[in-house]
Tab-separated table of C-alpha atoms in Angstrom:
chain	number	residue	atom	x	y	z
A	8	MET	CA	0.126	0.091	0.170
A	9	ILE	CA	1.147	3.341	-0.814
A	10	ARG	CA	1.911	5.398	2.380
A	11	LEU	CA	2.716	8.918	3.396
A	12	ALA	CA	6.377	8.950	4.773
A	13	ALA	CA	5.422	11.857	7.350
A	14	ALA	CA	3.120	14.690	7.910
A	15	SER	CA	5.049	17.801	6.348
A	16	ILE	CA	8.217	18.414	4.584
A	17	ALA	CA	9.588	20.181	7.616
A	18	ALA	CA	9.206	16.923	9.828
A	19	LEU	CA	10.585	14.660	7.162
A	20	LEU	CA	13.831	17.179	6.979
A	21	ALA	CA	14.379	16.574	10.690
A	22	SER	CA	14.524	13.016	10.239
A	23	CYS	CA	16.081	12.243	6.851
A	24	GLY	CA	19.357	11.029	6.558
A	25	GLN	CA	22.031	14.224	6.254
A	26	GLY	CA	24.375	14.074	3.852
A	27	ALA	CA	28.282	14.294	4.419
A	28	ALA	CA	29.329	17.856	5.361
A	29	GLN	CA	30.634	19.598	2.513
A	30	ASP	CA	33.404	22.524	2.183
A	31	PRO	CA	31.830	26.072	2.644
A	32	ALA	CA	32.595	26.703	-1.078
A	33	PRO	CA	32.722	24.684	-4.052
A	34	ALA	CA	36.155	22.703	-4.092
A	35	ALA	CA	38.541	22.816	-6.847
A	36	ALA	CA	38.240	20.164	-9.637
A	37	GLY	CA	39.974	17.075	-8.637
A	38	ALA	CA	40.199	13.420	-9.185
A	39	PRO	CA	37.634	11.931	-11.483
A	40	VAL	CA	34.435	10.237	-9.330
A	41	GLU	CA	34.740	6.970	-11.260
A	42	THR	CA	37.657	4.840	-9.947
A	43	ARG	CA	36.395	1.282	-11.186
A	44	ALA	CA	38.167	-0.320	-13.914
A	45	ALA	CA	36.889	0.374	-17.618
A	46	ASN	CA	35.054	-2.405	-19.197
A	47	ALA	CA	37.074	-1.693	-22.262
A	48	PRO	CA	40.385	-0.597	-21.116
A	49	ASP	CA	42.163	-0.156	-24.473
A	50	GLN	CA	39.606	2.217	-25.589
A	51	ARG	CA	40.370	5.918	-25.713
A	52	PRO	CA	38.444	9.181	-25.554
A	53	ALA	CA	38.348	11.085	-28.799
A	54	PHE	CA	38.927	14.266	-26.782
A	55	PRO	CA	40.091	15.277	-23.375
A	56	GLY	CA	37.367	15.272	-20.660
A	57	GLN	CA	34.986	12.910	-22.752
A	58	THR	CA	34.717	10.418	-19.945
A	59	ARG	CA	35.862	10.810	-16.041
A	60	ALA	CA	35.919	14.249	-16.064
A	61	PRO	CA	37.404	15.644	-12.665
A	62	GLY	CA	35.376	15.501	-9.676
A	63	VAL	CA	33.702	18.565	-8.094
A	64	ARG	CA	31.835	19.279	-4.843
A	65	THR	CA	28.653	21.175	-3.892
A	66	GLY	CA	29.698	23.566	-1.393
A	67	ALA	CA	26.362	23.692	0.793
A	68	GLY	CA	25.416	20.917	2.729
A	69	LEU	CA	22.927	18.595	1.259
A	70	THR	CA	20.089	16.483	2.895
A	71	HIS	CA	17.360	14.405	1.373
A	72	ALA	CA	13.549	13.749	2.582
A	73	VAL	CA	11.770	10.720	1.409
A	74	VAL	CA	8.116	12.351	0.863
A	75	ALA	CA	6.198	9.414	-0.264
A	76	SER	CA	6.951	5.575	-0.856
A	77	GLY	CA	5.126	2.410	-1.668
A	78	LEU	CA	5.381	3.402	-5.111
A	79	VAL	CA	5.753	0.506	-7.873
A	80	GLU	CA	8.422	1.133	-10.136
A	81	PRO	CA	7.908	4.778	-10.604
A	82	TRP	CA	8.983	5.835	-14.146
A	83	GLY	CA	8.098	9.715	-15.128
A	84	LEU	CA	7.832	12.788	-12.974
A	85	ALA	CA	6.105	15.930	-14.205
A	86	LEU	CA	5.390	19.092	-11.928
A	87	LEU	CA	1.989	20.657	-11.831
A	88	PRO	CA	1.608	24.418	-11.707
A	89	ASP	CA	0.308	24.068	-8.018
A	90	GLY	CA	3.370	22.234	-6.950
A	91	ARG	CA	1.977	18.908	-7.178
A	92	TRP	CA	3.689	16.009	-9.055
A	93	LEU	CA	2.400	13.693	-11.588
A	94	VAL	CA	4.170	10.500	-11.241
A	95	THR	CA	3.760	7.268	-13.767
A	96	GLU	CA	4.118	3.768	-12.221
A	97	ARG	CA	5.300	1.334	-15.053
A	98	PRO	CA	2.500	-1.362	-14.521
A	99	GLY	CA	0.290	1.072	-16.017
A	100	ARG	CA	-1.076	3.943	-13.299
A	101	LEU	CA	-0.925	7.422	-13.330
A	102	ARG	CA	-0.969	9.393	-9.886
A	103	ILE	CA	-0.918	12.588	-8.385
A	104	ILE	CA	1.193	13.332	-5.289
A	105	THR	CA	1.368	16.484	-3.247
A	106	ALA	CA	4.577	18.160	-2.032
A	107	GLY	CA	3.386	17.097	1.564
A	108	GLY	CA	3.445	13.352	0.612
A	109	GLN	CA	-0.232	12.585	-0.162
A	110	VAL	CA	-0.852	10.153	-2.690
A	111	GLY	CA	-3.702	10.134	-5.107
A	112	GLU	CA	-5.602	7.281	-6.389
A	113	PRO	CA	-4.758	6.121	-10.206
A	114	ILE	CA	-6.152	8.589	-12.677
A	115	GLN	CA	-8.589	6.623	-14.833
A	116	GLY	CA	-9.010	6.996	-18.619
A	117	LEU	CA	-5.311	5.536	-19.668
A	118	PRO	CA	-5.257	3.256	-22.463
A	119	ALA	CA	-3.769	-0.395	-21.617
A	120	VAL	CA	0.030	-1.125	-21.655
A	121	ASP	CA	2.347	-3.972	-22.270
A	122	ALA	CA	4.129	-4.124	-18.784
A	123	ARG	CA	6.492	-7.277	-19.492
A	124	GLY	CA	10.127	-6.644	-19.061
A	125	GLN	CA	10.933	-2.961	-19.675
A	126	GLY	CA	7.744	-1.983	-21.203
A	127	GLY	CA	4.746	-0.254	-19.364
A	128	LEU	CA	3.717	3.243	-18.667
A	129	LEU	CA	6.708	5.406	-19.013
A	130	ASP	CA	7.172	9.157	-19.439
A	131	VAL	CA	4.860	11.803	-18.453
A	132	ILE	CA	4.892	15.815	-19.391
A	133	LEU	CA	2.667	18.732	-19.381
A	134	SER	CA	1.495	20.869	-22.207
A	135	PRO	CA	3.367	23.932	-22.723
A	136	GLY	CA	-0.048	25.422	-22.188
A	137	PHE	CA	-1.277	23.192	-19.607
A	138	ALA	CA	-2.627	26.034	-17.364
A	139	ARG	CA	-5.059	26.934	-20.304
A	140	ASP	CA	-5.666	23.484	-21.996
A	141	ARG	CA	-4.723	21.067	-19.245
A	142	THR	CA	-3.543	18.681	-21.665
A	143	ILE	CA	-0.734	16.108	-20.647
A	144	PHE	CA	1.374	13.746	-22.794
A	145	TRP	CA	2.675	10.516	-22.011
A	146	SER	CA	4.724	7.583	-23.682
A	147	TYR	CA	4.338	3.700	-23.002
A	148	ALA	CA	4.384	0.234	-24.739
A	149	GLU	CA	1.417	0.075	-26.510
A	150	PRO	CA	0.120	-3.854	-27.157
A	151	ARG	CA	-0.226	-4.316	-30.744
A	152	GLU	CA	-0.900	-6.999	-33.148
A	153	GLY	CA	2.880	-8.446	-33.991
A	154	GLY	CA	3.854	-7.510	-30.523
A	155	ASN	CA	4.273	-3.890	-28.750
A	156	GLY	CA	6.033	-0.589	-29.617
A	157	THR	CA	6.460	2.828	-28.392
A	158	THR	CA	3.416	5.105	-28.560
A	159	VAL	CA	2.915	8.578	-27.457
A	160	ALA	CA	-0.570	9.583	-26.519
A	161	ARG	CA	-2.277	12.992	-25.241
A	162	GLY	CA	-5.462	13.559	-23.327
A	163	ARG	CA	-6.902	16.519	-20.680
A	164	LEU	CA	-6.410	15.506	-17.321
A	165	SER	CA	-9.804	16.832	-15.694
A	166	GLU	CA	-10.494	19.438	-13.343
A	167	ASP	CA	-10.343	17.109	-10.184
A	168	GLY	CA	-7.305	15.387	-11.330
A	169	ALA	CA	-9.354	12.017	-11.377
A	170	ARG	CA	-9.497	11.067	-15.160
A	171	VAL	CA	-7.777	11.893	-18.334
A	172	GLU	CA	-10.393	12.829	-21.264
A	173	ASN	CA	-10.393	13.031	-25.153
A	174	VAL	CA	-7.321	10.278	-25.255
A	175	GLN	CA	-5.556	10.549	-28.625
A	176	VAL	CA	-2.519	8.672	-29.891
A	177	ILE	CA	-0.128	10.980	-31.697
A	178	LEU	CA	2.719	8.755	-32.603
A	179	ARG	CA	3.235	5.088	-32.972
A	180	ALA	CA	6.730	3.910	-33.339
A	181	VAL	CA	7.166	1.391	-36.173
A	182	PRO	CA	7.477	-1.629	-36.713
A	183	ALA	CA	6.025	-3.450	-33.840
A	184	TYR	CA	8.026	-5.889	-32.439
A	185	ASP	CA	7.475	-8.824	-29.930
A	186	GLY	CA	10.245	-7.909	-27.270
A	187	ASP	CA	10.214	-6.266	-23.851
A	188	LYS	CA	13.374	-4.175	-23.731
A	189	HIS	CA	14.683	-1.002	-25.259
A	190	TYR	CA	11.597	1.431	-25.597
A	191	GLY	CA	13.569	4.855	-24.973
A	192	SER	CA	10.465	6.891	-24.402
A	193	ALA	CA	11.685	10.040	-22.740
A	194	LEU	CA	9.808	13.053	-23.607
A	195	ALA	CA	10.451	17.167	-23.857
A	196	PHE	CA	9.060	20.234	-25.653
A	197	GLY	CA	11.634	22.450	-27.200
A	198	PRO	CA	11.029	26.406	-27.023
A	199	ASP	CA	9.165	26.207	-30.396
A	200	GLY	CA	6.631	23.779	-28.745
A	201	HIS	CA	7.382	21.025	-31.105
A	202	LEU	CA	7.656	17.222	-29.171
A	203	PHE	CA	11.018	15.250	-28.767
A	204	VAL	CA	10.477	11.471	-28.382
A	205	THR	CA	13.456	9.293	-27.695
A	206	VAL	CA	12.784	5.612	-29.358
A	207	GLY	CA	14.865	2.677	-28.138
A	208	GLU	CA	16.381	0.216	-30.837
A	209	ARG	CA	14.615	-2.987	-29.035
A	210	SER	CA	18.047	-4.439	-27.863
A	211	ASP	CA	17.576	-7.696	-29.814
A	212	ALA	CA	20.312	-8.724	-31.889
A	213	PRO	CA	18.201	-9.154	-35.098
A	214	VAL	CA	16.344	-5.844	-34.856
A	215	ARG	CA	19.124	-3.412	-33.071
A	216	GLY	CA	20.779	-2.905	-36.450
A	217	GLN	CA	17.501	-0.720	-37.572
A	218	ALA	CA	18.968	1.979	-35.341
A	219	GLN	CA	21.290	2.814	-38.781
A	220	ASP	CA	17.751	2.300	-40.866
A	221	LEU	CA	15.761	5.554	-41.841
A	222	GLY	CA	12.955	3.609	-42.549
A	223	SER	CA	12.461	2.558	-38.843
A	224	HIS	CA	11.836	4.553	-35.540
A	225	TYR	CA	14.138	2.229	-33.753
A	226	GLY	CA	17.071	3.887	-32.035
A	227	LYS	CA	16.173	7.381	-33.004
A	228	THR	CA	15.126	10.742	-31.445
A	229	LEU	CA	11.880	11.941	-33.043
A	230	ARG	CA	10.237	15.458	-33.566
A	231	ILE	CA	6.495	16.185	-33.949
A	232	GLY	CA	3.890	18.703	-33.241
A	233	PRO	CA	1.887	18.427	-30.494
A	234	ASP	CA	-0.930	16.872	-32.432
A	235	GLY	CA	1.479	14.044	-33.989
A	236	THR	CA	1.873	16.171	-37.242
A	237	VAL	CA	5.545	16.545	-38.760
A	238	PRO	CA	7.302	19.638	-38.715
A	239	GLY	CA	8.477	20.544	-42.610
A	240	ASP	CA	12.056	21.507	-41.281
A	241	ASN	CA	12.614	18.217	-40.054
A	242	PRO	CA	15.813	16.799	-41.645
A	243	PHE	CA	14.335	13.764	-43.593
A	244	VAL	CA	11.306	15.313	-44.647
A	245	GLY	CA	10.705	14.592	-48.361
A	246	ARG	CA	13.792	11.807	-48.682
A	247	ALA	CA	12.645	8.685	-49.897
A	248	GLY	CA	13.135	5.715	-47.968
A	249	ALA	CA	13.063	7.798	-44.642
A	250	LEU	CA	10.671	8.343	-41.779
A	251	PRO	CA	9.932	12.204	-41.714
A	252	GLU	CA	9.775	12.302	-37.649
A	253	ILE	CA	13.240	11.147	-37.734
A	254	TRP	CA	15.616	14.140	-36.002
A	255	SER	CA	18.534	11.863	-35.456
A	256	TRP	CA	19.501	8.393	-35.844
A	257	GLY	CA	22.155	5.856	-34.318
A	258	HIS	CA	21.051	5.434	-30.609
A	259	ARG	CA	20.857	2.805	-28.346
A	260	ASN	CA	18.239	2.991	-25.511
A	261	PRO	CA	17.958	6.696	-24.914
A	262	GLN	CA	15.669	7.236	-21.801
A	263	GLY	CA	16.295	10.760	-20.955
A	264	VAL	CA	16.097	13.863	-22.856
A	265	ALA	CA	16.408	17.677	-21.659
A	266	ILE	CA	16.172	20.808	-23.535
A	267	ALA	CA	18.179	24.002	-22.444
A	268	ALA	CA	16.726	27.566	-22.407
A	269	ASP	CA	18.776	28.332	-25.847
A	270	GLY	CA	17.359	25.006	-27.510
A	271	THR	CA	20.193	22.678	-26.942
A	272	VAL	CA	18.899	19.057	-27.047
A	273	TRP	CA	20.776	17.196	-24.329
A	274	THR	CA	20.102	13.031	-24.230
A	275	VAL	CA	21.474	10.148	-22.171
A	276	GLU	CA	21.537	6.546	-23.257
A	277	HIS	CA	22.197	3.182	-21.902
A	278	GLY	CA	25.374	1.702	-23.841
A	279	PRO	CA	25.861	-2.121	-23.495
A	280	ARG	CA	28.866	-2.909	-21.017
A	281	GLY	CA	30.324	0.344	-20.641
A	282	GLY	CA	29.623	3.240	-23.250
A	283	ASP	CA	26.536	5.127	-21.496
A	284	GLU	CA	26.425	8.346	-23.514
A	285	LEU	CA	25.494	12.199	-23.116
A	286	ASN	CA	25.050	13.315	-26.494
A	287	ARG	CA	24.306	16.835	-27.760
A	288	ILE	CA	21.521	16.001	-30.294
A	289	ARG	CA	21.641	17.863	-33.669
A	290	PRO	CA	19.056	17.474	-37.024
A	291	GLY	CA	20.164	14.779	-39.284
A	292	LEU	CA	23.186	13.386	-37.536
A	293	ASN	CA	24.305	9.730	-36.934
A	294	TYR	CA	25.449	8.961	-33.494
A	295	GLY	CA	26.594	5.531	-34.442
A	296	TRP	CA	25.060	2.531	-32.629
A	297	PRO	CA	25.854	-0.103	-32.970
A	298	GLU	CA	28.578	0.380	-35.677
A	299	VAL	CA	30.425	2.737	-33.570
A	300	THR	CA	30.232	2.989	-29.783
A	301	TYR	CA	32.186	2.762	-26.695
A	302	GLY	CA	32.104	-0.345	-24.446
A	303	ILE	CA	31.752	-3.838	-25.277
A	304	GLU	CA	29.069	-6.318	-25.540
A	305	TYR	CA	27.656	-8.030	-22.337
A	306	ARG	CA	29.330	-11.447	-23.403
A	307	GLY	CA	32.742	-9.797	-23.281
A	308	THR	CA	33.441	-9.110	-26.916
A	309	PRO	CA	33.639	-6.019	-29.208
A	310	VAL	CA	30.459	-4.817	-30.330
A	311	GLY	CA	30.684	-4.915	-34.180
A	312	GLU	CA	34.301	-4.059	-35.414
A	313	GLY	CA	34.951	-2.545	-32.004
A	314	LEU	CA	34.988	1.221	-33.690
A	315	THR	CA	34.768	4.208	-31.402
A	316	ALA	CA	34.908	6.750	-34.056
A	317	ARG	CA	34.251	6.798	-37.862
A	318	GLU	CA	33.974	9.771	-40.179
A	319	GLY	CA	30.137	10.873	-40.640
A	320	VAL	CA	29.383	9.630	-36.736
A	321	GLU	CA	28.966	12.165	-33.963
A	322	GLN	CA	30.749	11.376	-30.992
A	323	PRO	CA	29.070	11.606	-27.483
A	324	VAL	CA	30.058	14.897	-25.287
A	325	TYR	CA	30.533	12.392	-22.684
A	326	TYR	CA	30.403	8.538	-21.738
A	327	TRP	CA	30.770	6.551	-18.821
A	328	ASP	CA	32.667	3.203	-18.511
A	329	PRO	CA	31.766	0.777	-16.547
A	330	SER	CA	27.864	1.964	-17.223
A	331	GLY	CA	25.795	3.427	-14.587
A	332	ALA	CA	22.398	3.198	-16.442
A	333	PRO	CA	21.184	6.697	-17.215
A	334	GLY	CA	17.322	7.333	-16.322
A	335	ASN	CA	16.326	10.858	-17.227
A	336	LEU	CA	17.818	14.121	-16.777
A	337	THR	CA	17.130	17.954	-16.307
A	338	VAL	CA	18.844	21.238	-17.091
A	339	TYR	CA	18.794	22.863	-13.574
A	340	ASP	CA	17.704	26.575	-13.486
A	341	GLY	CA	16.501	26.825	-9.921
A	342	ALA	CA	17.405	29.121	-6.988
A	343	MET	CA	18.247	26.983	-4.128
A	344	PHE	CA	21.656	25.957	-6.070
A	345	PRO	CA	22.804	28.835	-7.934
A	346	ASP	CA	26.153	27.510	-8.739
A	347	TRP	CA	24.595	24.547	-10.234
A	348	ARG	CA	22.482	26.787	-12.590
A	349	GLY	CA	23.095	25.109	-16.343
A	350	ASN	CA	24.418	22.043	-14.801
A	351	LEU	CA	22.906	18.889	-15.981
A	352	LEU	CA	21.254	16.394	-13.488
A	353	VAL	CA	21.179	12.998	-14.506
A	354	ALA	CA	19.237	10.256	-12.694
A	355	VAL	CA	21.343	6.900	-12.576
A	356	MET	CA	19.937	3.800	-11.796
A	357	ARG	CA	22.519	1.077	-11.415
A	358	ASP	CA	24.884	3.081	-9.562
A	359	LYS	CA	21.976	4.837	-7.591
A	360	HIS	CA	22.876	8.510	-7.778
A	361	ILE	CA	22.159	11.708	-9.560
A	362	ALA	CA	25.122	12.759	-11.581
A	363	ARG	CA	25.978	16.333	-11.658
A	364	LEU	CA	27.387	17.348	-14.660
A	365	VAL	CA	29.164	20.610	-14.765
A	366	ILE	CA	28.892	21.884	-18.632
A	367	ALA	CA	31.274	24.476	-20.228
A	368	ASP	CA	31.367	25.563	-24.045
A	369	GLY	CA	29.474	22.241	-24.595
A	370	ARG	CA	31.600	19.979	-22.736
A	371	VAL	CA	31.689	18.236	-19.628
A	372	VAL	CA	34.372	19.820	-17.151
A	373	GLY	CA	33.356	18.409	-13.797
A	374	GLU	CA	30.993	15.826	-12.513
A	375	GLU	CA	29.624	14.895	-8.645
A	376	ARG	CA	27.731	12.260	-7.463
A	377	LEU	CA	24.823	13.368	-5.356
A	378	LEU	CA	22.130	11.115	-3.611
A	379	THR	CA	24.572	8.465	-3.093
A	380	ASP	CA	23.336	7.577	0.617
A	381	LEU	CA	19.912	6.896	-0.634
A	382	GLY	CA	21.123	3.470	-1.851
A	383	GLU	CA	17.980	3.434	-4.645
A	384	ARG	CA	17.766	3.263	-8.455
A	385	ILE	CA	16.941	6.784	-9.053
A	386	ARG	CA	14.825	6.668	-12.475
A	387	ASP	CA	13.910	10.360	-12.864
A	388	VAL	CA	14.952	14.035	-11.784
A	389	ALA	CA	13.148	17.398	-11.677
A	390	VAL	CA	13.410	20.618	-10.274
A	391	GLY	CA	10.741	22.103	-7.890
A	392	PRO	CA	9.314	25.884	-7.752
A	393	ASP	CA	11.774	26.838	-4.824
A	394	GLY	CA	14.892	25.324	-6.714
A	395	ALA	CA	14.938	21.717	-4.566
A	396	VAL	CA	15.625	18.591	-6.596
A	397	TRP	CA	13.356	15.920	-6.847
A	398	VAL	CA	13.456	12.121	-7.607
A	399	ILE	CA	11.713	9.058	-8.017
A	400	THR	CA	13.248	5.525	-7.564
A	401	ASP	CA	12.762	2.524	-9.726
A	402	GLU	CA	12.150	0.217	-7.088
A	403	PRO	CA	9.170	-2.388	-6.300
A	404	ASN	CA	8.654	0.031	-3.102
A	405	GLY	CA	9.588	2.956	-5.281
A	406	LYS	CA	10.008	6.553	-3.649
A	407	LEU	CA	9.581	10.353	-4.135
A	408	VAL	CA	12.330	12.157	-2.649
A	409	ARG	CA	13.334	15.779	-2.477
A	410	LEU	CA	17.024	17.160	-2.217
A	411	SER	CA	17.753	20.107	-0.581
A	412	THR	CA	20.472	22.451	1.210
A	413	GLY	CA	20.973	21.257	4.511
A	414	GLY	CA	19.780	22.921	7.925
């Protein structure tokens, strides 16, 4: 049963685990935070700082509070204008949770999901005009003839938050496939009002090569209008054999997308053993998978020819080896941590932390691991109205957690 963790945020903060004391001012960049051996030790980065950036530390003390628990594998997190949170649960439930931890009943009206393996109800975001139209968008593994596929739908959240009305599917990634992995499925609106959708390459060897096929949505970043129409300036509009929704290609399993105020599109994706990537997404570019990648196969052999670079293939801005398994990410723009503004906050599942990435001139120049004392798989990360950082944890007893400055 879902339960409220405490009566109020104040009580939660008083009783939660306090992070280790930090220096009163940001420490100088030091040794990389990653100390484990790489899975592919003979691979070399394409440029300095592409992996194992210098470690940095936040000057202020940090503390976290578990606001609510009992969620079942929560996946997506979206802030409502009144400070409440929309949270998806992978088995197919969407709920509203207050900032004080009150958990609502499942919202009615969502379509059925295929919740096998990594599938189910996945990301959720608000329309840029939500205050006016109350429209929300969500992605999910849709059961179909021949298997399933990544699908995006929209609908109107009722005034009382109890149901979604006028549900409309606006995108079905094709082809359908009878598998249970690598749906991708992160959503973000750009400043121009177009919707970015990430789609995984479905993992299995017989189909993952479709990440290099412009006639398939697998392993792509897509860009569509909020009604599902294709913007005329998409890079492959009018190209024979190419699906017009495609914005970029050659991705493995991108489960995170965030767009900065200047329109920069950032994604994070799962690599194989090693090779998790942070990418700056530009229209029409090929990001390599499975022909060019860092890391190795799970069985220990090279991926394809073992190439990490090739002419015509975009390099990741940053990569991790070993893999930490990134979920979603956000660009920090809050008031609570002014030194973090413009940093990327990446939810990390296997390694159970938030990766704070300091960005300068489009490169990662520092990395910090946050919330390491929570000890849970962090799936999504968002910024609250006061600048506190909120996360959900991908666990059978999943939690909504608030990270803030300490006492």
